[in-house]
mmCIF file of C-alpha atoms in Angstrom:
data_model
loop_
_atom_site.group_PDB
_atom_site.id
_atom_site.type_symbol
_atom_site.label_atom_id
_atom_site.label_comp_id
_atom_site.label_asym_id
_atom_site.label_seq_id
_atom_site.Cartn_x
_atom_site.Cartn_y
_atom_site.Cartn_z
ATOM 1 C CA UNK A 1 8.865 54.485 -8.718
ATOM 2 C CA UNK A 2 10.192 53.234 -5.373
ATOM 3 C CA UNK A 3 13.789 54.515 -5.781
ATOM 4 C CA UNK A 4 12.576 57.943 -6.905
ATOM 5 C CA UNK A 5 10.141 58.137 -3.998
ATOM 6 C CA UNK A 6 12.945 57.291 -1.567
ATOM 7 C CA UNK A 7 15.243 59.944 -3.037
ATOM 8 C CA UNK A 8 12.501 62.585 -3.019
ATOM 9 C CA UNK A 9 11.452 61.907 0.593
ATOM 10 C CA UNK A 10 15.078 61.951 1.791
ATOM 11 C CA UNK A 11 15.722 65.289 0.086
ATOM 12 C CA UNK A 12 12.552 66.689 1.666
ATOM 13 C CA UNK A 13 13.770 65.569 5.102
ATOM 14 C CA UNK A 14 17.065 67.407 4.576
ATOM 15 C CA UNK A 15 15.303 70.526 3.349
ATOM 16 C CA UNK A 16 12.902 70.471 6.277
ATOM 17 C CA UNK A 17 15.660 70.269 8.854
ATOM 18 C CA UNK A 18 17.710 73.168 10.180
ATOM 19 C CA UNK A 19 20.960 72.673 8.287
ATOM 20 C CA UNK A 20 22.900 74.523 10.999
ATOM 21 C CA UNK A 21 21.662 72.166 13.720
ATOM 22 C CA UNK A 22 21.605 68.881 11.819
ATOM 23 C CA UNK A 23 24.361 66.544 13.080
ATOM 24 C CA UNK A 24 26.944 65.744 10.430
ATOM 25 C CA UNK A 25 26.375 62.022 11.005
ATOM 26 C CA UNK A 26 22.678 62.387 10.156
ATOM 27 C CA UNK A 27 23.429 64.358 7.010
ATOM 28 C CA UNK A 28 25.953 61.741 5.896
ATOM 29 C CA UNK A 29 23.374 59.009 6.532
ATOM 30 C CA UNK A 30 20.807 60.797 4.360
ATOM 31 C CA UNK A 31 23.361 61.359 1.603
ATOM 32 C CA UNK A 32 24.346 57.686 1.732
ATOM 33 C CA UNK A 33 20.675 56.765 1.278
ATOM 34 C CA UNK A 34 20.404 59.038 -1.755
ATOM 35 C CA UNK A 35 23.633 57.629 -3.216
ATOM 36 C CA UNK A 36 22.585 53.999 -2.738
ATOM 37 C CA UNK A 37 19.077 54.566 -4.082
ATOM 38 C CA UNK A 38 20.409 56.510 -7.070
ATOM 39 C CA UNK A 39 22.668 53.556 -7.913
ATOM 40 C CA UNK A 40 19.664 51.242 -7.802
ATOM 41 C CA UNK A 41 17.764 53.573 -10.093
ATOM 42 C CA UNK A 42 20.689 53.749 -12.525
ATOM 43 C CA UNK A 43 20.898 49.952 -12.674
ATOM 44 C CA UNK A 44 17.178 49.764 -13.420
ATOM 45 C CA UNK A 45 17.413 52.381 -16.184
ATOM 46 C CA UNK A 46 20.394 50.568 -17.727
ATOM 47 C CA UNK A 47 18.424 47.298 -17.684
ATOM 48 C CA UNK A 48 15.447 48.952 -19.362
ATOM 49 C CA UNK A 49 17.711 50.452 -22.028
ATOM 50 C CA UNK A 50 19.268 47.046 -22.690
ATOM 51 C CA UNK A 51 15.828 45.461 -23.027
ATOM 52 C CA UNK A 52 14.812 48.201 -25.465
ATOM 53 C CA UNK A 53 17.938 47.508 -27.527
ATOM 54 C CA UNK A 54 17.210 43.763 -27.529
ATOM 55 C CA UNK A 55 13.678 44.317 -28.771
ATOM 56 C CA UNK A 56 14.865 46.790 -31.426
ATOM 57 C CA UNK A 57 17.520 44.366 -32.663
ATOM 58 C CA UNK A 58 20.297 46.794 -31.687
ATOM 59 C CA UNK A 59 21.805 44.910 -28.754
ATOM 60 C CA UNK A 60 25.493 44.722 -29.656
ATOM 61 C CA UNK A 61 27.662 41.859 -28.423
ATOM 62 C CA UNK A 62 31.099 42.205 -29.987
ATOM 63 C CA UNK A 63 33.195 39.108 -29.323
ATOM 64 C CA UNK A 64 36.969 38.797 -29.371
ATOM 65 C CA UNK A 65 39.653 36.580 -27.884
ATOM 66 C CA UNK A 66 39.950 37.067 -24.139
ATOM 67 C CA UNK A 67 41.228 35.631 -20.876
ATOM 68 C CA UNK A 68 38.064 34.532 -19.074
ATOM 69 C CA UNK A 69 40.028 33.489 -15.982
ATOM 70 C CA UNK A 70 41.142 37.083 -15.411
ATOM 71 C CA UNK A 71 37.598 38.393 -15.834
ATOM 72 C CA UNK A 72 36.164 35.872 -13.355
ATOM 73 C CA UNK A 73 38.799 36.622 -10.717
ATOM 74 C CA UNK A 74 38.336 40.363 -11.168
ATOM 75 C CA UNK A 75 34.555 40.140 -10.731
ATOM 76 C CA UNK A 76 34.884 37.861 -7.698
ATOM 77 C CA UNK A 77 37.307 40.301 -6.092
ATOM 78 C CA UNK A 78 34.883 43.180 -6.648
ATOM 79 C CA UNK A 79 32.211 41.375 -4.597
ATOM 80 C CA UNK A 80 34.443 40.403 -1.650
ATOM 81 C CA UNK A 81 33.450 43.348 0.543
ATOM 82 C CA UNK A 82 29.750 42.639 0.010
ATOM 83 C CA UNK A 83 30.253 38.932 0.655
ATOM 84 C CA UNK A 84 32.249 39.562 3.834
ATOM 85 C CA UNK A 85 29.584 41.958 5.085
ATOM 86 C CA UNK A 86 27.003 39.155 4.879
ATOM 87 C CA UNK A 87 29.316 36.693 6.585
ATOM 88 C CA UNK A 88 29.594 34.500 3.481
ATOM 89 C CA UNK A 89 32.545 32.928 1.689
ATOM 90 C CA UNK A 90 33.436 32.915 -1.981
ATOM 91 C CA UNK A 91 35.499 30.265 -3.729
ATOM 92 C CA UNK A 92 36.858 30.638 -7.258
ATOM 93 C CA UNK A 93 37.906 27.412 -8.985
ATOM 94 C CA UNK A 94 39.228 28.005 -12.495
ATOM 95 C CA UNK A 95 40.699 25.043 -14.363
ATOM 96 C CA UNK A 96 44.438 25.390 -14.757
ATOM 97 C CA UNK A 97 45.445 26.251 -18.305
ATOM 98 C CA UNK A 98 41.956 27.405 -19.262
ATOM 99 C CA UNK A 99 42.095 28.347 -22.966
ATOM 100 C CA UNK A 100 41.147 31.765 -24.279
ATOM 101 C CA UNK A 101 37.455 32.324 -24.800
ATOM 102 C CA UNK A 102 35.519 34.098 -27.538
ATOM 103 C CA UNK A 103 33.370 36.733 -25.813
ATOM 104 C CA UNK A 104 32.519 40.393 -25.326
ATOM 105 C CA UNK A 105 34.473 41.391 -22.216
ATOM 106 C CA UNK A 106 32.084 44.144 -21.124
ATOM 107 C CA UNK A 107 28.987 41.997 -21.622
ATOM 108 C CA UNK A 108 30.441 38.903 -19.934
ATOM 109 C CA UNK A 109 31.281 41.085 -16.934
ATOM 110 C CA UNK A 110 27.610 42.064 -16.944
ATOM 111 C CA UNK A 111 26.641 38.366 -16.964
ATOM 112 C CA UNK A 112 28.955 37.571 -14.047
ATOM 113 C CA UNK A 113 27.765 40.641 -12.137
ATOM 114 C CA UNK A 114 24.145 39.538 -12.477
ATOM 115 C CA UNK A 115 24.789 35.941 -11.452
ATOM 116 C CA UNK A 116 27.130 36.737 -8.554
ATOM 117 C CA UNK A 117 25.002 39.575 -7.165
ATOM 118 C CA UNK A 118 21.888 37.349 -7.287
ATOM 119 C CA UNK A 119 23.763 34.537 -5.544
ATOM 120 C CA UNK A 120 24.790 36.901 -2.745
ATOM 121 C CA UNK A 121 21.359 38.487 -2.492
ATOM 122 C CA UNK A 122 19.555 35.183 -2.003
ATOM 123 C CA UNK A 123 22.124 33.548 0.294
ATOM 124 C CA UNK A 124 22.290 34.178 4.043
ATOM 125 C CA UNK A 125 24.485 31.271 5.135
ATOM 126 C CA UNK A 126 27.320 29.396 3.472
ATOM 127 C CA UNK A 127 28.811 30.873 0.369
ATOM 128 C CA UNK A 128 29.285 31.184 -3.371
ATOM 129 C CA UNK A 129 31.369 28.929 -5.608
ATOM 130 C CA UNK A 130 32.404 30.117 -9.065
ATOM 131 C CA UNK A 131 33.919 27.530 -11.400
ATOM 132 C CA UNK A 132 35.225 27.520 -14.961
ATOM 133 C CA UNK A 133 36.183 24.355 -16.816
ATOM 134 C CA UNK A 134 36.614 23.156 -20.382
ATOM 135 C CA UNK A 135 33.525 21.355 -21.690
ATOM 136 C CA UNK A 136 34.408 18.424 -23.933
ATOM 137 C CA UNK A 137 32.458 16.235 -26.337
ATOM 138 C CA UNK A 138 34.064 12.860 -27.118
ATOM 139 C CA UNK A 139 37.280 14.225 -25.650
ATOM 140 C CA UNK A 140 37.295 17.298 -27.922
ATOM 141 C CA UNK A 141 37.240 20.741 -26.208
ATOM 142 C CA UNK A 142 34.110 22.586 -27.315
ATOM 143 C CA UNK A 143 33.254 25.360 -24.859
ATOM 144 C CA UNK A 144 34.194 26.919 -21.558
ATOM 145 C CA UNK A 145 31.611 26.065 -18.910
ATOM 146 C CA UNK A 146 31.137 28.584 -16.103
ATOM 147 C CA UNK A 147 29.001 27.951 -13.024
ATOM 148 C CA UNK A 148 27.924 30.159 -10.130
ATOM 149 C CA UNK A 149 26.589 28.082 -7.216
ATOM 150 C CA UNK A 150 25.112 29.304 -3.947
ATOM 151 C CA UNK A 151 23.773 27.784 -0.735
ATOM 152 C CA UNK A 152 20.772 30.097 -0.660
ATOM 153 C CA UNK A 153 17.007 29.767 -0.731
ATOM 154 C CA UNK A 154 16.865 27.761 -3.954
ATOM 155 C CA UNK A 155 14.142 27.693 -6.588
ATOM 156 C CA UNK A 156 10.884 25.809 -6.230
ATOM 157 C CA UNK A 157 9.894 23.152 -8.739
ATOM 158 C CA UNK A 158 8.109 24.534 -11.787
ATOM 159 C CA UNK A 159 9.456 28.047 -11.329
ATOM 160 C CA UNK A 160 12.782 27.726 -13.158
ATOM 161 C CA UNK A 161 11.489 28.463 -16.664
ATOM 162 C CA UNK A 162 10.165 31.844 -15.541
ATOM 163 C CA UNK A 163 13.558 33.084 -14.383
ATOM 164 C CA UNK A 164 14.891 33.973 -17.826
ATOM 165 C CA UNK A 165 11.714 35.640 -19.102
ATOM 166 C CA UNK A 166 11.231 39.397 -19.147
ATOM 167 C CA UNK A 167 9.960 40.600 -15.764
ATOM 168 C CA UNK A 168 10.233 36.952 -14.731
ATOM 169 C CA UNK A 169 9.922 37.356 -10.968
ATOM 170 C CA UNK A 170 8.889 34.291 -9.013
ATOM 171 C CA UNK A 171 5.617 34.195 -7.129
ATOM 172 C CA UNK A 172 7.064 32.237 -4.231
ATOM 173 C CA UNK A 173 10.453 31.473 -2.702
ATOM 174 C CA UNK A 174 12.623 34.367 -3.790
ATOM 175 C CA UNK A 175 9.702 36.768 -3.910
ATOM 176 C CA UNK A 176 8.652 35.787 -0.389
ATOM 177 C CA UNK A 177 12.185 36.460 0.858
ATOM 178 C CA UNK A 178 11.277 40.148 0.729
ATOM 179 C CA UNK A 179 13.931 40.888 -1.896
ATOM 180 C CA UNK A 180 12.736 42.932 -4.831
ATOM 181 C CA UNK A 181 14.045 42.734 -8.353
ATOM 182 C CA UNK A 182 13.169 44.285 -11.695
ATOM 183 C CA UNK A 183 12.954 40.824 -13.250
ATOM 184 C CA UNK A 184 15.181 41.993 -16.113
ATOM 185 C CA UNK A 185 18.691 40.935 -15.102
ATOM 186 C CA UNK A 186 18.465 37.264 -16.023
ATOM 187 C CA UNK A 187 16.515 38.051 -19.197
ATOM 188 C CA UNK A 188 19.384 40.309 -20.329
ATOM 189 C CA UNK A 189 21.967 37.775 -19.148
ATOM 190 C CA UNK A 190 20.368 35.085 -21.319
ATOM 191 C CA UNK A 191 20.394 37.384 -24.364
ATOM 192 C CA UNK A 192 24.095 38.171 -23.865
ATOM 193 C CA UNK A 193 25.072 34.504 -23.537
ATOM 194 C CA UNK A 194 23.020 33.457 -26.554
ATOM 195 C CA UNK A 195 24.428 36.323 -28.638
ATOM 196 C CA UNK A 196 27.871 34.982 -27.699
ATOM 197 C CA UNK A 197 26.982 31.567 -29.202
ATOM 198 C CA UNK A 198 26.602 30.089 -25.737
ATOM 199 C CA UNK A 199 23.800 28.643 -23.635
ATOM 200 C CA UNK A 200 22.604 29.264 -20.086
ATOM 201 C CA UNK A 201 20.529 27.267 -17.599
ATOM 202 C CA UNK A 202 19.954 26.803 -13.879
ATOM 203 C CA UNK A 203 19.635 23.784 -11.610
ATOM 204 C CA UNK A 204 18.055 23.622 -8.142
ATOM 205 C CA UNK A 205 16.589 20.807 -6.088
ATOM 206 C CA UNK A 206 13.931 23.075 -4.640
ATOM 207 C CA UNK A 207 13.402 25.567 -1.847
ATOM 208 C CA UNK A 208 16.248 25.746 0.644
ATOM 209 C CA UNK A 209 18.686 23.735 -1.473
ATOM 210 C CA UNK A 210 20.616 26.508 -3.192
ATOM 211 C CA UNK A 211 20.938 27.111 -6.928
ATOM 212 C CA UNK A 212 23.592 26.707 -9.589
ATOM 213 C CA UNK A 213 23.580 28.817 -12.750
ATOM 214 C CA UNK A 214 25.590 27.573 -15.717
ATOM 215 C CA UNK A 215 26.602 29.254 -18.954
ATOM 216 C CA UNK A 216 28.990 28.449 -21.778
ATOM 217 C CA UNK A 217 31.084 30.537 -24.129
ATOM 218 C CA UNK A 218 33.018 29.311 -27.170
ATOM 219 C CA UNK A 219 36.716 28.589 -26.992
ATOM 220 C CA UNK A 220 38.694 31.029 -29.149
ATOM 221 C CA UNK A 221 39.796 29.394 -32.355
ATOM 222 C CA UNK A 222 36.465 27.767 -33.078
ATOM 223 C CA UNK A 223 36.199 29.159 -36.617
ATOM 224 C CA UNK A 224 32.491 28.460 -37.089
ATOM 225 C CA UNK A 225 31.468 30.230 -33.910
ATOM 226 C CA UNK A 226 33.862 33.146 -34.450
ATOM 227 C CA UNK A 227 32.515 33.750 -37.931
ATOM 228 C CA UNK A 228 28.962 33.749 -36.519
#
């Protein structure tokens, strides 16, 4: 309800003012508030729709060959303004010659958006490091491993398992930072990665130590995974 309440109260403020005497700067400020809050509301509605699709068994993840390096660099570039505004730095380290992956481009962008936006949200000093490397078993390439690391507030011991559950907001740490979340983003992210025949997890040494989220996607050409 919070976004709708904010929009409604802002509109009432505009209506209650004398439009002929209201400074243009004030009007623009109110409109910016409505625009920002509407975007938040839209994100929440989209998350709820995705959760509904997951629970109805209609959550489509359509995989195909794709250049994951391009997707990662594109998403990182889209967050540069936000990162600069917070005084942070972002580093992208993609292994040279990274093979094509087997993934749904739209959905993997959603995964990266969730992980990068969370990293920025919960980091006030330092920066974000996004890496992509080939994961090997006995020297044989198996998956592409992607990580999003931050130098933020970290995750307290015993709280990690809750992160990927529906409405899985933490009671301490991130919650106490005064930053609100629907608790749906990581739940949806996990479903996307798993539907792509990958896995996802997070590592943190505790409060104040930062966090690193990892996920894998298959390398294109893995017949078993592509058929699945």
